[in-house]
């Protein structure tokens, strides 16, 4: 018999302050969200597959509530930091793995150790061996001709980070490559990496200071992703554009990723790349609204022109 999806429900849920702040509908929706996240391919994350979000209508239907109630519940859960919602609409239950691990090897600290070990091995594998080129000649009694000998630095702890090149006596000496030529790519990589790291940091810091709450990793990653999006489209200052979006969330008193995504998606589709574009677009919209409000009634059809109210309207002798 196949094993059924499961989740742990701790007894402290009865007295937890966040749970007590929920209505009956919100509490029921929260339990159903935990169930959905436990059934997901990625435990703790409500998604169709890795990086692929469910449509809002589908989740609301699975939770047996309306879309309006679902949106209201999601906003409440985000404010209480019970979930993270990224820019693609993927919902992640906060600290799900801390309480729902299945076996000792699945505990967060054990997973962190395995990830650290894996990264350490990968970093060792990516080490570029130092090449020594010159007139070095190594005699090979079994084989004649050109042979390259490279020591495996991954499987031999005592291996040297070098490559010994064997050449024939008749071959010309290989000229030594200047050290500065080898260092140039590293310098370019470091500078591009620094630029990439700088993009988005100002926007995240602004949200942290002005939204009046801590910005969880899921939200900060979404903000960074939006900065990268506008940068890739040619924005000279993507942080400033995203900060303007964060300000719109603050003005509307809706400080979550759903509202920010709607604002930034609208700007992206309109080709906005700078703060000046945003200001010009909003000024144009304001002008259009004022024009509609102050439109001359004389331009309206006669049957739509408001009549002056008198005591003798529609009265005939």
XYZ file of N, CA and C in Angstrom, residues 154-298:
435
model
N 41.082 16.083 -6.775
C 39.865 15.790 -6.022
C 39.991 14.510 -5.216
N 40.693 13.491 -5.756
C 40.758 12.193 -5.099
C 42.068 11.968 -4.360
N 43.025 12.842 -4.520
C 44.313 12.667 -3.872
C 44.596 13.903 -3.042
N 44.565 13.739 -1.707
C 44.743 14.893 -0.821
C 46.139 15.490 -0.946
N 47.123 14.648 -1.326
C 48.499 15.129 -1.395
C 48.878 15.572 -2.805
N 47.895 15.619 -3.671
C 48.181 15.975 -5.059
C 48.629 17.423 -5.153
N 49.526 17.682 -6.088
C 49.983 19.049 -6.316
C 49.106 19.706 -7.359
N 48.858 21.003 -7.210
C 48.036 21.723 -8.165
C 48.923 22.177 -9.332
N 49.331 21.221 -10.170
C 50.176 21.562 -11.301
C 49.992 20.543 -12.404
N 50.407 20.881 -13.590
C 50.390 19.982 -14.732
C 51.803 19.928 -15.290
N 52.353 18.723 -15.405
C 53.694 18.542 -15.956
C 53.547 18.178 -17.413
N 54.100 18.960 -18.303
C 53.981 18.742 -19.738
C 55.273 18.128 -20.250
N 55.173 16.976 -20.913
C 56.330 16.277 -21.465
C 56.421 16.569 -22.949
N 57.580 16.996 -23.402
C 57.774 17.327 -24.814
C 59.003 16.613 -25.326
N 59.087 16.497 -26.627
C 60.266 15.896 -27.238
C 61.395 16.905 -27.304
N 62.603 16.398 -27.440
C 63.761 17.286 -27.491
C 63.727 18.185 -28.720
N 63.059 17.704 -29.772
C 63.078 18.468 -31.017
C 62.103 19.626 -31.018
N 61.142 19.627 -30.058
C 60.137 20.680 -30.040
C 60.695 21.960 -29.439
N 60.179 23.067 -29.923
C 60.596 24.368 -29.397
C 60.041 24.579 -28.009
N 60.717 25.392 -27.242
C 60.260 25.703 -25.884
C 58.965 26.496 -25.954
N 58.076 26.155 -25.046
C 56.802 26.862 -24.982
C 57.001 28.149 -24.200
N 56.707 29.295 -24.785
C 56.917 30.564 -24.062
C 56.002 30.662 -22.855
N 56.520 31.248 -21.811
C 55.748 31.407 -20.581
C 54.727 32.521 -20.744
N 53.507 32.255 -20.307
C 52.432 33.243 -20.410
C 52.560 34.234 -19.267
N 52.518 35.521 -19.551
C 52.634 36.511 -18.461
C 51.531 36.313 -17.434
N 51.874 36.592 -16.187
C 50.927 36.401 -15.096
C 49.731 37.331 -15.218
N 49.967 38.539 -15.748
C 48.863 39.500 -15.851
C 47.786 39.010 -16.805
N 48.178 38.241 -17.827
C 47.184 37.723 -18.768
C 46.265 36.727 -18.097
N 46.824 35.951 -17.158
C 45.999 34.976 -16.445
C 45.083 35.646 -15.445
N 45.498 36.794 -14.934
C 44.722 37.453 -13.899
C 43.570 38.290 -14.475
N 43.670 38.663 -15.746
C 42.659 39.537 -16.339
C 41.250 38.974 -16.287
N 41.022 37.676 -16.687
C 39.650 37.153 -16.609
C 39.094 37.169 -15.206
N 39.965 36.882 -14.217
C 39.489 36.878 -12.837
C 39.040 38.270 -12.423
N 39.778 39.301 -12.883
C 39.415 40.671 -12.534
C 38.060 41.039 -13.123
N 37.827 40.637 -14.385
C 36.544 40.922 -15.032
C 35.413 40.209 -14.317
N 35.667 38.931 -13.961
C 34.627 38.165 -13.276
C 34.284 38.781 -11.932
N 35.305 39.237 -11.197
C 35.060 39.822 -9.879
C 34.253 41.108 -9.999
N 34.572 41.942 -11.016
C 33.847 43.203 -11.163
C 32.397 42.967 -11.552
N 32.158 42.012 -12.496
C 30.777 41.728 -12.888
C 30.002 41.120 -11.743
N 30.692 40.298 -10.927
C 30.024 39.692 -9.777
C 29.641 40.771 -8.764
N 30.502 41.780 -8.589
C 30.203 42.856 -7.643
C 28.997 43.665 -8.105
N 28.905 43.916 -9.434
C 27.748 44.645 -9.961
C 26.473 43.861 -9.736
N 26.540 42.522 -9.993
C 25.358 41.677 -9.806
C 24.906 41.666 -8.355
N 25.859 41.644 -7.423
C 25.515 41.623 -6.006
C 24.919 42.954 -5.564
N 25.326 44.065 -6.229
C 24.855 45.383 -5.810
C 23.412 45.628 -6.226
N 22.982 45.028 -7.334
C 21.618 45.245 -7.830
C 20.609 44.661 -6.851
N 19.667 45.476 -6.436
C 18.595 45.005 -5.560
C 18.813 45.256 -4.087
N 20.056 45.487 -3.668
C 20.313 45.654 -2.235
C 19.663 46.930 -1.694
N 19.683 48.009 -2.488
C 19.055 49.253 -2.030
C 17.543 49.095 -1.887
N 16.941 48.371 -2.827
C 15.491 48.170 -2.769
C 15.094 47.344 -1.551
N 15.856 46.295 -1.264
C 15.562 45.460 -0.091
C 15.744 46.269 1.187
N 16.815 47.061 1.258
C 17.047 47.898 2.442
C 15.915 48.910 2.625
N 15.432 49.490 1.518
C 14.340 50.467 1.612
C 13.086 49.808 2.166
N 12.757 48.630 1.664
C 11.572 47.919 2.157
C 11.719 47.578 3.633
N 12.923 47.174 4.021
C 13.174 46.810 5.415
C 12.936 48.006 6.340
N 13.330 49.193 5.898
C 13.229 50.377 6.747
C 11.830 50.996 6.733
N 11.157 50.954 5.587
C 9.919 51.721 5.428
C 8.644 50.901 5.510
N 8.726 49.603 5.323
C 7.522 48.784 5.444
C 7.183 48.466 6.893
N 8.077 48.786 7.800
C 7.792 48.623 9.224
C 7.804 47.193 9.714
N 8.472 46.312 8.982
C 8.560 44.916 9.425
C 9.768 44.267 8.761
N 10.156 43.112 9.270
C 11.248 42.370 8.666
C 10.810 41.824 7.309
N 11.723 41.810 6.378
C 11.442 41.268 5.051
C 11.998 39.844 4.995
N 11.132 38.825 4.950
C 11.619 37.442 4.912
C 12.367 37.150 3.620
N 13.064 36.034 3.614
C 13.909 35.687 2.472
C 13.104 35.575 1.176
N 11.909 35.003 1.257
C 11.109 34.858 0.044
C 10.783 36.199 -0.590
N 10.445 37.185 0.239
C 10.110 38.509 -0.283
C 11.354 39.237 -0.781
N 12.464 39.113 -0.052
C 13.693 39.779 -0.503
C 14.176 39.186 -1.823
N 14.035 37.864 -1.985
C 14.409 37.235 -3.259
C 13.524 37.748 -4.394
N 12.233 37.957 -4.103
C 11.323 38.484 -5.123
C 11.708 39.911 -5.518
N 12.076 40.724 -4.529
C 12.501 42.103 -4.815
C 13.770 42.104 -5.663
N 14.734 41.247 -5.301
C 15.972 41.144 -6.079
C 15.682 40.693 -7.507
N 14.750 39.754 -7.653
C 14.407 39.253 -8.992
C 13.798 40.357 -9.857
N 12.966 41.209 -9.256
C 12.380 42.315 -10.017
C 13.456 43.320 -10.429
N 14.415 43.566 -9.550
C 15.522 44.472 -9.908
C 16.316 43.904 -11.083
N 16.597 42.604 -11.043
C 17.293 41.963 -12.162
C 16.474 42.060 -13.447
N 15.147 41.926 -13.315
C 14.262 41.997 -14.483
C 14.365 43.357 -15.174
N 14.270 44.442 -14.397
C 14.339 45.775 -14.999
C 15.753 46.083 -15.494
N 16.772 45.551 -14.802
C 18.152 45.749 -15.253
C 18.373 45.076 -16.604
N 17.852 43.857 -16.755
C 18.011 43.130 -18.017
C 17.275 43.815 -19.164
N 16.265 44.618 -18.854
C 15.514 45.340 -19.885
C 16.125 46.699 -20.206
N 17.245 47.038 -19.539
C 17.959 48.264 -19.872
C 17.773 49.410 -18.914
N 17.192 49.165 -17.740
C 16.997 50.244 -16.775
C 18.342 50.681 -16.195
N 18.652 51.981 -16.210
C 19.918 52.450 -15.641
C 19.949 52.374 -14.115
N 18.796 52.393 -13.479
C 18.718 52.308 -12.017
C 17.509 51.446 -11.634
N 17.637 50.118 -11.738
C 16.490 49.243 -11.458
C 16.020 49.330 -10.013
N 16.947 49.598 -9.075
C 16.551 49.712 -7.671
C 15.558 50.853 -7.473
N 15.804 51.980 -8.149
C 14.920 53.140 -8.001
C 13.517 52.822 -8.519
N 13.435 52.058 -9.612
C 12.122 51.695 -10.164
C 11.356 50.807 -9.183
N 12.053 49.800 -8.637
C 11.396 48.882 -7.698
C 11.018 49.611 -6.407
N 11.859 50.547 -5.963
C 11.538 51.329 -4.760
C 10.259 52.135 -4.980
N 10.069 52.672 -6.198
C 8.816 53.377 -6.498
C 7.626 52.437 -6.361
N 7.798 51.174 -6.784
C 6.731 50.193 -6.608
C 6.457 49.910 -5.145
N 7.514 49.831 -4.346
C 7.354 49.626 -2.903
C 6.629 50.811 -2.262
N 6.891 52.015 -2.778
C 6.200 53.201 -2.257
C 4.703 53.137 -2.559
N 4.357 52.622 -3.753
C 2.934 52.510 -4.095
C 2.234 51.530 -3.148
N 2.929 50.462 -2.773
C 2.367 49.522 -1.790
C 2.157 50.212 -0.451
N 3.129 51.044 -0.061
C 3.034 51.759 1.211
C 1.887 52.760 1.179
N 1.731 53.470 0.055
C 0.647 54.454 -0.069
C -0.723 53.787 0.001
N -0.827 52.580 -0.556
C -2.104 51.859 -0.544
C -2.296 51.051 0.731
N -1.280 51.056 1.604
C -1.307 50.276 2.849
C -1.534 48.787 2.566
N -0.925 48.317 1.484
C -0.972 46.891 1.127
C 0.472 46.452 0.913
N 1.109 46.036 1.985
C 2.546 45.754 1.924
C 2.785 44.263 1.729
N 2.531 43.777 0.525
C 2.791 42.374 0.226
C 3.219 42.234 -1.225
N 3.692 41.028 -1.563
C 4.234 40.777 -2.888
C 3.153 40.714 -3.964
N 1.928 40.377 -3.600
C 0.847 40.346 -4.582
C 0.646 41.731 -5.198
N 0.516 42.736 -4.339
C 0.270 44.101 -4.824
C 1.492 44.630 -5.567
N 2.687 44.367 -5.023
C 3.912 44.826 -5.682
C 4.034 44.208 -7.070
N 3.697 42.932 -7.184
C 3.791 42.271 -8.486
C 2.842 42.905 -9.504
N 1.620 43.258 -9.060
C 0.671 43.891 -9.980
C 1.198 45.245 -10.474
N 1.776 46.023 -9.550
C 2.294 47.346 -9.921
C 3.455 47.217 -10.902
N 4.435 46.363 -10.560
C 5.633 46.248 -11.391
C 5.333 45.566 -12.720
N 4.398 44.637 -12.734
C 4.013 44.001 -13.998
C 3.386 45.024 -14.941
N 2.562 45.905 -14.388
C 1.939 46.968 -15.190
C 3.002 47.877 -15.783
N 3.995 48.244 -14.983
C 5.075 49.104 -15.478
C 5.919 48.382 -16.518
N 6.196 47.115 -16.284
C 7.017 46.360 -17.232
C 6.340 46.284 -18.601
N 5.030 46.010 -18.607
C 4.304 45.912 -19.871
C 4.199 47.261 -20.574
N 4.275 48.347 -19.794
C 4.220 49.691 -20.385
C 5.600 50.172 -20.834
N 6.640 49.370 -20.612
C 7.986 49.745 -21.038
C 8.680 50.722 -20.118
N 8.258 50.789 -18.869
C 8.869 51.710 -17.900
C 10.279 51.236 -17.549
N 11.243 52.167 -17.593
C 12.626 51.833 -17.254
C 13.229 52.788 -16.228
N 12.631 53.968 -16.040
C 13.174 54.958 -15.112
C 12.055 55.551 -14.265
N 12.458 56.249 -13.206
C 11.487 56.944 -12.360
C 10.789 58.047 -13.150
N 11.526 58.676 -14.077
C 10.917 59.717 -14.913
C 9.786 59.139 -15.764
N 9.971 57.910 -16.265
C 8.894 57.257 -17.026
C 7.655 57.069 -16.165
N 7.874 56.681 -14.904
C 6.751 56.459 -13.984
C 6.002 57.763 -13.738
N 6.756 58.834 -13.458
C 6.125 60.124 -13.171
C 5.365 60.645 -14.385
N 5.947 60.481 -15.580
C 5.268 60.944 -16.792
C 3.990 60.146 -17.038
N 4.051 58.853 -16.789
C 2.877 57.998 -17.003
C 1.751 58.359 -16.036
N 2.104 58.592 -14.762
C 1.083 58.941 -13.778
C 0.518 60.335 -14.031
N 1.366 61.253 -14.501
C 0.879 62.597 -14.832
C -0.109 62.536 -15.998
N 0.179 61.680 -16.977
C -0.727 61.537 -18.123
C -2.067 60.954 -17.689
N -2.025 59.959 -16.811
C -3.274 59.373 -16.311
C -4.090 60.397 -15.522
N -3.401 61.192 -14.708
C -4.092 62.212 -13.926
C -4.745 63.241 -14.839
N -4.028 63.607 -15.908
C -4.575 64.577 -16.857
C -5.810 64.021 -17.560
N -5.778 62.733 -17.904
C -6.933 62.117 -18.557
C -8.148 62.092 -17.637
N -7.918 61.805 -16.357
C -9.031 61.796 -15.400
C -9.639 63.184 -15.249
N -8.777 64.211 -15.162
C -9.285 65.577 -15.025
C -10.050 66.004 -16.270
N -9.576 65.565 -17.418
C -10.266 65.917 -18.664
C -11.661 65.302 -18.699
N -11.789 64.075 -18.251
C -13.097 63.429 -18.212
C -14.015 64.111 -17.204
N -13.436 64.519 -16.072
C -14.234 65.141 -15.026
C -14.747 66.519 -15.459
N -13.916 67.243 -16.211
C -14.277 68.607 -16.610
C -14.818 68.691 -18.033
N -15.241 67.594 -18.564
C -15.711 67.572 -19.947
C -16.951 68.456 -20.108
N -16.997 69.255 -21.188
C -18.104 70.191 -21.447
C -19.387 69.417 -21.745
N -20.451 69.645 -20.984
C -21.717 68.940 -21.247
C -22.270 69.222 -22.631
N -21.812 70.340 -23.250
C -22.303 70.656 -24.585
C -21.899 69.626 -25.617
